């Protein structure tokens, strides 16, 4: 499938991506190569081949689904300078004092 530099520039504009000058031609070649590979994969005859997670017919090793033991030595609340309604509270950054736009 042919891809032009104009196609790449249009797609970049739609995605609001800024391209370096002259980059569209190289990206068009790369995209054309990727699309050619996808066409090759789409042409592969896979009828009758069951989907597999691995090339070897070996079942995945599974572990028991049990909760892990609590790893903390102290309660979570003890690690916070302040705690309110189940959340850590921290002081405001000095740069944001008086700025109410982040609240």
PDB file of C-alpha atoms in Angstrom:
ATOM      1  CA  UNK A   1       0.000   0.000   0.000  1.00  0.00           C
ATOM      2  CA  UNK A   2       1.667   3.226  -1.086  1.00  0.00           C
ATOM      3  CA  UNK A   3       2.033   5.902   1.590  1.00  0.00           C
ATOM      4  CA  UNK A   4       3.109   9.419   0.697  1.00  0.00           C
ATOM      5  CA  UNK A   5       4.774  12.091   2.783  1.00  0.00           C
ATOM      6  CA  UNK A   6       1.522  14.040   2.474  1.00  0.00           C
ATOM      7  CA  UNK A   7      -0.358  11.080   4.018  1.00  0.00           C
ATOM      8  CA  UNK A   8       2.052  11.069   6.958  1.00  0.00           C
ATOM      9  CA  UNK A   9       1.791  14.847   7.368  1.00  0.00           C
ATOM     10  CA  UNK A  10      -2.022  14.638   7.325  1.00  0.00           C
ATOM     11  CA  UNK A  11      -2.052  11.836   9.908  1.00  0.00           C
ATOM     12  CA  UNK A  12       0.385  13.779  12.088  1.00  0.00           C
ATOM     13  CA  UNK A  13      -1.816  16.860  11.870  1.00  0.00           C
ATOM     14  CA  UNK A  14      -4.897  14.834  12.873  1.00  0.00           C
ATOM     15  CA  UNK A  15      -2.965  13.405  15.834  1.00  0.00           C
ATOM     16  CA  UNK A  16      -1.640  16.882  16.657  1.00  0.00           C
ATOM     17  CA  UNK A  17       1.950  15.701  16.326  1.00  0.00           C
ATOM     18  CA  UNK A  18       4.681  18.027  15.185  1.00  0.00           C
ATOM     19  CA  UNK A  19       7.069  16.522  12.636  1.00  0.00           C
ATOM     20  CA  UNK A  20      10.645  17.637  12.131  1.00  0.00           C
ATOM     21  CA  UNK A  21      11.164  19.205   8.703  1.00  0.00           C
ATOM     22  CA  UNK A  22      11.868  16.474   6.149  1.00  0.00           C
ATOM     23  CA  UNK A  23      10.813  13.636   8.494  1.00  0.00           C
ATOM     24  CA  UNK A  24       7.580  12.841   6.656  1.00  0.00           C
ATOM     25  CA  UNK A  25       9.314  11.149   3.712  1.00  0.00           C
ATOM     26  CA  UNK A  26      11.294   8.766   5.942  1.00  0.00           C
ATOM     27  CA  UNK A  27       8.251   8.004   8.068  1.00  0.00           C
ATOM     28  CA  UNK A  28       6.245   7.311   4.912  1.00  0.00           C
ATOM     29  CA  UNK A  29       8.800   4.679   3.861  1.00  0.00           C
ATOM     30  CA  UNK A  30       8.725   3.097   7.331  1.00  0.00           C
ATOM     31  CA  UNK A  31       4.919   3.066   7.431  1.00  0.00           C
ATOM     32  CA  UNK A  32       4.759   1.578   3.940  1.00  0.00           C
ATOM     33  CA  UNK A  33       7.139  -1.188   5.056  1.00  0.00           C
ATOM     34  CA  UNK A  34       5.033  -1.904   8.157  1.00  0.00           C
ATOM     35  CA  UNK A  35       1.831  -2.064   6.105  1.00  0.00           C
ATOM     36  CA  UNK A  36       3.489  -4.418   3.599  1.00  0.00           C
ATOM     37  CA  UNK A  37       4.454  -6.718   6.482  1.00  0.00           C
ATOM     38  CA  UNK A  38       0.874  -6.660   7.795  1.00  0.00           C
ATOM     39  CA  UNK A  39      -0.374  -7.590   4.312  1.00  0.00           C
ATOM     40  CA  UNK A  40       2.062 -10.530   4.314  1.00  0.00           C
ATOM     41  CA  UNK A  41       0.761 -11.680   7.691  1.00  0.00           C
ATOM     42  CA  UNK A  42      -2.846 -11.308   6.532  1.00  0.00           C
ATOM     43  CA  UNK A  43      -2.115 -13.550   3.539  1.00  0.00           C
ATOM     44  CA  UNK A  44      -0.835 -16.410   5.717  1.00  0.00           C
ATOM     45  CA  UNK A  45      -3.054 -19.510   5.587  1.00  0.00           C
ATOM     46  CA  UNK A  46      -3.950 -20.329   9.186  1.00  0.00           C
ATOM     47  CA  UNK A  47      -7.200 -22.238   8.681  1.00  0.00           C
ATOM     48  CA  UNK A  48      -7.372 -25.217  11.009  1.00  0.00           C
ATOM     49  CA  UNK A  49      -4.481 -24.025  13.185  1.00  0.00           C
ATOM     50  CA  UNK A  50      -5.665 -23.494  16.773  1.00  0.00           C
ATOM     51  CA  UNK A  51      -4.601 -20.289  18.497  1.00  0.00           C
ATOM     52  CA  UNK A  52      -1.741 -20.798  20.937  1.00  0.00           C
ATOM     53  CA  UNK A  53      -0.001 -18.714  23.548  1.00  0.00           C
ATOM     54  CA  UNK A  54       3.316 -20.419  22.881  1.00  0.00           C
ATOM     55  CA  UNK A  55       5.022 -22.455  20.200  1.00  0.00           C
ATOM     56  CA  UNK A  56       5.478 -25.373  22.605  1.00  0.00           C
ATOM     57  CA  UNK A  57       2.463 -27.384  23.721  1.00  0.00           C
ATOM     58  CA  UNK A  58       3.246 -26.905  27.406  1.00  0.00           C
ATOM     59  CA  UNK A  59       0.637 -25.653  29.864  1.00  0.00           C
ATOM     60  CA  UNK A  60       1.477 -22.527  31.800  1.00  0.00           C
ATOM     61  CA  UNK A  61       2.644 -23.059  35.363  1.00  0.00           C
ATOM     62  CA  UNK A  62       0.073 -21.543  37.692  1.00  0.00           C
ATOM     63  CA  UNK A  63       0.318 -20.723  41.352  1.00  0.00           C
ATOM     64  CA  UNK A  64      -2.483 -20.807  43.888  1.00  0.00           C
ATOM     65  CA  UNK A  65      -4.571 -17.649  43.919  1.00  0.00           C
ATOM     66  CA  UNK A  66      -4.202 -16.765  47.600  1.00  0.00           C
ATOM     67  CA  UNK A  67      -3.619 -13.351  49.140  1.00  0.00           C
ATOM     68  CA  UNK A  68      -0.036 -12.549  50.113  1.00  0.00           C
ATOM     69  CA  UNK A  69       0.698 -11.937  53.763  1.00  0.00           C
ATOM     70  CA  UNK A  70       0.733  -8.307  54.878  1.00  0.00           C
ATOM     71  CA  UNK A  71       4.265  -7.066  54.253  1.00  0.00           C
ATOM     72  CA  UNK A  72       4.184  -3.925  56.399  1.00  0.00           C
ATOM     73  CA  UNK A  73       5.775  -3.987  59.841  1.00  0.00           C
ATOM     74  CA  UNK A  74       3.769  -0.965  61.031  1.00  0.00           C
ATOM     75  CA  UNK A  75       0.269   0.234  60.215  1.00  0.00           C
ATOM     76  CA  UNK A  76       0.032   2.400  57.105  1.00  0.00           C
ATOM     77  CA  UNK A  77      -1.294   5.324  59.155  1.00  0.00           C
ATOM     78  CA  UNK A  78       1.922   5.350  61.224  1.00  0.00           C
ATOM     79  CA  UNK A  79       3.984   6.245  58.136  1.00  0.00           C
ATOM     80  CA  UNK A  80       2.082   9.418  57.307  1.00  0.00           C
ATOM     81  CA  UNK A  81       2.672  12.800  58.896  1.00  0.00           C
ATOM     82  CA  UNK A  82      -1.099  13.282  58.741  1.00  0.00           C
ATOM     83  CA  UNK A  83      -4.017  11.029  57.867  1.00  0.00           C
ATOM     84  CA  UNK A  84      -7.593  11.989  57.000  1.00  0.00           C
ATOM     85  CA  UNK A  85     -10.513   9.918  55.696  1.00  0.00           C
ATOM     86  CA  UNK A  86      -8.245   7.022  54.712  1.00  0.00           C
ATOM     87  CA  UNK A  87      -5.756   9.206  52.787  1.00  0.00           C
ATOM     88  CA  UNK A  88      -2.313  10.619  53.491  1.00  0.00           C
ATOM     89  CA  UNK A  89      -2.351  14.390  53.758  1.00  0.00           C
ATOM     90  CA  UNK A  90       0.714  16.355  52.770  1.00  0.00           C
ATOM     91  CA  UNK A  91       1.580  20.046  52.949  1.00  0.00           C
ATOM     92  CA  UNK A  92       0.945  22.189  49.883  1.00  0.00           C
ATOM     93  CA  UNK A  93       3.904  23.056  47.717  1.00  0.00           C
ATOM     94  CA  UNK A  94       5.207  26.559  48.320  1.00  0.00           C
ATOM     95  CA  UNK A  95       4.930  27.349  44.603  1.00  0.00           C
ATOM     96  CA  UNK A  96       1.179  26.763  44.723  1.00  0.00           C
ATOM     97  CA  UNK A  97       0.322  28.907  47.727  1.00  0.00           C
ATOM     98  CA  UNK A  98      -2.383  31.335  46.821  1.00  0.00           C
ATOM     99  CA  UNK A  99      -2.956  29.605  43.478  1.00  0.00           C
ATOM    100  CA  UNK A 100      -6.473  28.140  43.687  1.00  0.00           C
ATOM    101  CA  UNK A 101      -6.518  26.795  40.098  1.00  0.00           C
ATOM    102  CA  UNK A 102      -5.264  23.336  41.238  1.00  0.00           C
ATOM    103  CA  UNK A 103      -7.921  22.713  43.871  1.00  0.00           C
TER     104      UNK A 103
END
